[in-house]
Amino acid sequence: MQKISFEEWKNSMSFMIDDVFDNNFLQIIKPLTQFINDSSGNLSTTENLSKFLTIDEDNFSALIKLKALVSLIGLSEERLKRVVSLLRYRIYNEEFNTEWDIKEFLKRCNKILNSKIFW
């Protein structure tokens, strides 16, 4: 395996050294970040969290909000899928055939959030 030079590595990381790119990226995510920050005080109950994760509002789809929230709390989508699969199997005694994708999780969000494992 051939190592690349520092200059080659640095030049391949435009997002880390390109202020225009960085600023454009931050402007794109700013409205969603602000929306989640503004909503965070209302997410302390199962009902409010479920509503937040399942209803499209303020130009943000439920899917985008879930992905952003999962990212903000430091959880990967894959880890979320595993936790949900474990809930389905252990708490709800469902036969495990496949993991749900994120869209399926959103459809069944109320059931999952009302699980005793979360509260």
PDB file of C-alpha atoms in Angstrom:
ATOM      1  CA  MET A   1       0.000   0.000   0.000  1.00  0.00           C
ATOM      2  CA  GLN A   2       1.354   3.377  -1.015  1.00  0.00           C
ATOM      3  CA  LYS A   3       1.094   6.289   1.383  1.00  0.00           C
ATOM      4  CA  ILE A   4      -0.023   9.637   0.084  1.00  0.00           C
ATOM      5  CA  SER A   5       1.792  12.809   0.985  1.00  0.00           C
ATOM      6  CA  PHE A   6       0.363  15.318   3.377  1.00  0.00           C
ATOM      7  CA  GLU A   7      -0.204  17.760   0.508  1.00  0.00           C
ATOM      8  CA  GLU A   8      -2.178  15.146  -1.451  1.00  0.00           C
ATOM      9  CA  TRP A   9      -4.242  14.350   1.611  1.00  0.00           C
ATOM     10  CA  LYS A  10      -4.858  18.027   2.418  1.00  0.00           C
ATOM     11  CA  ASN A  11      -5.862  18.773  -1.167  1.00  0.00           C
ATOM     12  CA  SER A  12      -8.393  15.941  -1.108  1.00  0.00           C
ATOM     13  CA  MET A  13     -10.109  17.508   1.927  1.00  0.00           C
ATOM     14  CA  SER A  14     -11.603  20.595   0.326  1.00  0.00           C
ATOM     15  CA  PHE A  15     -14.411  20.670   2.868  1.00  0.00           C
ATOM     16  CA  MET A  16     -11.889  21.238   5.639  1.00  0.00           C
ATOM     17  CA  ILE A  17      -9.978  24.059   4.017  1.00  0.00           C
ATOM     18  CA  ASP A  18     -12.495  25.657   1.684  1.00  0.00           C
ATOM     19  CA  ASP A  19     -14.246  28.461   3.575  1.00  0.00           C
ATOM     20  CA  VAL A  20     -16.773  29.046   0.799  1.00  0.00           C
ATOM     21  CA  PHE A  21     -17.789  25.373   0.822  1.00  0.00           C
ATOM     22  CA  ASP A  22     -17.911  25.286   4.635  1.00  0.00           C
ATOM     23  CA  ASN A  23     -20.061  28.415   4.822  1.00  0.00           C
ATOM     24  CA  ASN A  24     -22.439  27.182   2.130  1.00  0.00           C
ATOM     25  CA  PHE A  25     -22.812  23.850   3.922  1.00  0.00           C
ATOM     26  CA  LEU A  26     -23.493  25.522   7.258  1.00  0.00           C
ATOM     27  CA  GLN A  27     -26.138  27.773   5.680  1.00  0.00           C
ATOM     28  CA  ILE A  28     -27.898  24.707   4.273  1.00  0.00           C
ATOM     29  CA  ILE A  29     -28.146  22.941   7.637  1.00  0.00           C
ATOM     30  CA  LYS A  30     -28.752  26.028   9.772  1.00  0.00           C
ATOM     31  CA  PRO A  31     -32.588  26.090   9.424  1.00  0.00           C
ATOM     32  CA  LEU A  32     -32.891  22.409  10.386  1.00  0.00           C
ATOM     33  CA  THR A  33     -30.490  22.791  13.292  1.00  0.00           C
ATOM     34  CA  GLN A  34     -32.392  25.834  14.540  1.00  0.00           C
ATOM     35  CA  PHE A  35     -35.715  24.014  14.183  1.00  0.00           C
ATOM     36  CA  ILE A  36     -34.472  21.049  16.234  1.00  0.00           C
ATOM     37  CA  ASN A  37     -32.979  23.343  18.876  1.00  0.00           C
ATOM     38  CA  ASP A  38     -36.242  25.280  19.126  1.00  0.00           C
ATOM     39  CA  SER A  39     -38.246  22.034  19.357  1.00  0.00           C
ATOM     40  CA  SER A  40     -36.025  20.283  21.885  1.00  0.00           C
ATOM     41  CA  GLY A  41     -37.852  21.671  24.915  1.00  0.00           C
ATOM     42  CA  ASN A  42     -41.045  19.969  23.756  1.00  0.00           C
ATOM     43  CA  LEU A  43     -39.587  16.490  23.301  1.00  0.00           C
ATOM     44  CA  SER A  44     -39.747  15.315  26.906  1.00  0.00           C
ATOM     45  CA  THR A  45     -42.953  13.290  26.550  1.00  0.00           C
ATOM     46  CA  THR A  46     -43.646  10.228  24.431  1.00  0.00           C
ATOM     47  CA  GLU A  47     -46.544  11.967  22.721  1.00  0.00           C
ATOM     48  CA  ASN A  48     -44.552  15.068  21.757  1.00  0.00           C
ATOM     49  CA  LEU A  49     -41.528  13.071  20.614  1.00  0.00           C
ATOM     50  CA  SER A  50     -43.737  10.787  18.541  1.00  0.00           C
ATOM     51  CA  LYS A  51     -45.488  13.783  16.990  1.00  0.00           C
ATOM     52  CA  PHE A  52     -42.151  15.450  16.233  1.00  0.00           C
ATOM     53  CA  LEU A  53     -40.840  12.312  14.534  1.00  0.00           C
ATOM     54  CA  THR A  54     -43.943  11.476  12.521  1.00  0.00           C
ATOM     55  CA  ILE A  55     -45.429  14.761  11.319  1.00  0.00           C
ATOM     56  CA  ASP A  56     -44.047  16.821   8.469  1.00  0.00           C
ATOM     57  CA  GLU A  57     -43.896  20.452   9.594  1.00  0.00           C
ATOM     58  CA  ASP A  58     -42.089  23.724   8.996  1.00  0.00           C
ATOM     59  CA  ASN A  59     -40.801  22.476   5.637  1.00  0.00           C
ATOM     60  CA  PHE A  60     -39.090  19.475   7.240  1.00  0.00           C
ATOM     61  CA  SER A  61     -40.194  15.914   6.585  1.00  0.00           C
ATOM     62  CA  ALA A  62     -40.446  13.461   9.452  1.00  0.00           C
ATOM     63  CA  LEU A  63     -37.660  11.464   7.827  1.00  0.00           C
ATOM     64  CA  ILE A  64     -35.278  14.438   7.735  1.00  0.00           C
ATOM     65  CA  LYS A  65     -36.096  15.313  11.352  1.00  0.00           C
ATOM     66  CA  LEU A  66     -35.460  11.751  12.522  1.00  0.00           C
ATOM     67  CA  LYS A  67     -32.139  11.528  10.681  1.00  0.00           C
ATOM     68  CA  ALA A  68     -31.015  14.894  12.047  1.00  0.00           C
ATOM     69  CA  LEU A  69     -32.067  14.061  15.606  1.00  0.00           C
ATOM     70  CA  VAL A  70     -30.340  10.678  15.475  1.00  0.00           C
ATOM     71  CA  SER A  71     -27.192  12.380  14.249  1.00  0.00           C
ATOM     72  CA  LEU A  72     -27.349  15.113  16.897  1.00  0.00           C
ATOM     73  CA  ILE A  73     -27.564  12.603  19.737  1.00  0.00           C
ATOM     74  CA  GLY A  74     -24.634  10.664  18.309  1.00  0.00           C
ATOM     75  CA  LEU A  75     -26.542   7.590  17.209  1.00  0.00           C
ATOM     76  CA  SER A  76     -26.076   6.068  13.787  1.00  0.00           C
ATOM     77  CA  GLU A  77     -29.008   4.896  11.691  1.00  0.00           C
ATOM     78  CA  GLU A  78     -27.586   1.377  11.822  1.00  0.00           C
ATOM     79  CA  ARG A  79     -27.511   1.447  15.614  1.00  0.00           C
ATOM     80  CA  LEU A  80     -31.101   2.744  15.703  1.00  0.00           C
ATOM     81  CA  LYS A  81     -32.174  -0.131  13.440  1.00  0.00           C
ATOM     82  CA  ARG A  82     -30.509  -2.631  15.772  1.00  0.00           C
ATOM     83  CA  VAL A  83     -32.178  -1.169  18.869  1.00  0.00           C
ATOM     84  CA  VAL A  84     -35.574  -1.243  17.156  1.00  0.00           C
ATOM     85  CA  SER A  85     -34.984  -4.831  16.026  1.00  0.00           C
ATOM     86  CA  LEU A  86     -34.124  -5.817  19.581  1.00  0.00           C
ATOM     87  CA  LEU A  87     -37.303  -4.138  20.853  1.00  0.00           C
ATOM     88  CA  ARG A  88     -39.385  -5.906  18.266  1.00  0.00           C
ATOM     89  CA  TYR A  89     -37.926  -9.278  19.165  1.00  0.00           C
ATOM     90  CA  ARG A  90     -37.609  -9.038  22.957  1.00  0.00           C
ATOM     91  CA  ILE A  91     -40.407  -6.686  23.977  1.00  0.00           C
ATOM     92  CA  TYR A  92     -43.052  -7.386  21.355  1.00  0.00           C
ATOM     93  CA  ASN A  93     -42.126 -11.033  20.681  1.00  0.00           C
ATOM     94  CA  GLU A  94     -42.116 -10.478  16.930  1.00  0.00           C
ATOM     95  CA  GLU A  95     -40.398 -12.962  14.705  1.00  0.00           C
ATOM     96  CA  PHE A  96     -37.293 -11.361  13.265  1.00  0.00           C
ATOM     97  CA  ASN A  97     -37.061 -11.561   9.493  1.00  0.00           C
ATOM     98  CA  THR A  98     -35.409  -8.293   8.627  1.00  0.00           C
ATOM     99  CA  GLU A  99     -34.565  -4.910  10.087  1.00  0.00           C
ATOM    100  CA  TRP A 100     -36.985  -2.105   9.436  1.00  0.00           C
ATOM    101  CA  ASP A 101     -35.741   0.745   7.361  1.00  0.00           C
ATOM    102  CA  ILE A 102     -36.105   4.264   8.740  1.00  0.00           C
ATOM    103  CA  LYS A 103     -39.388   4.849   6.899  1.00  0.00           C
ATOM    104  CA  GLU A 104     -40.922   1.751   8.490  1.00  0.00           C
ATOM    105  CA  PHE A 105     -39.701   2.913  11.894  1.00  0.00           C
ATOM    106  CA  LEU A 106     -41.495   6.228  11.354  1.00  0.00           C
ATOM    107  CA  LYS A 107     -44.730   4.404  10.487  1.00  0.00           C
ATOM    108  CA  ARG A 108     -44.562   2.482  13.756  1.00  0.00           C
ATOM    109  CA  CYS A 109     -42.992   5.195  15.877  1.00  0.00           C
ATOM    110  CA  ASN A 110     -45.772   5.375  18.487  1.00  0.00           C
ATOM    111  CA  LYS A 111     -45.466   1.682  19.308  1.00  0.00           C
ATOM    112  CA  ILE A 112     -41.689   1.859  19.657  1.00  0.00           C
ATOM    113  CA  LEU A 113     -41.656   5.060  21.708  1.00  0.00           C
ATOM    114  CA  ASN A 114     -44.256   3.665  24.099  1.00  0.00           C
ATOM    115  CA  SER A 115     -41.986   0.734  24.852  1.00  0.00           C
ATOM    116  CA  LYS A 116     -40.981   0.322  28.492  1.00  0.00           C
ATOM    117  CA  ILE A 117     -37.327   0.322  27.455  1.00  0.00           C
ATOM    118  CA  PHE A 118     -37.435   4.050  26.667  1.00  0.00           C
ATOM    119  CA  TRP A 119     -39.309   5.302  29.710  1.00  0.00           C
TER     120      TRP A 119
END
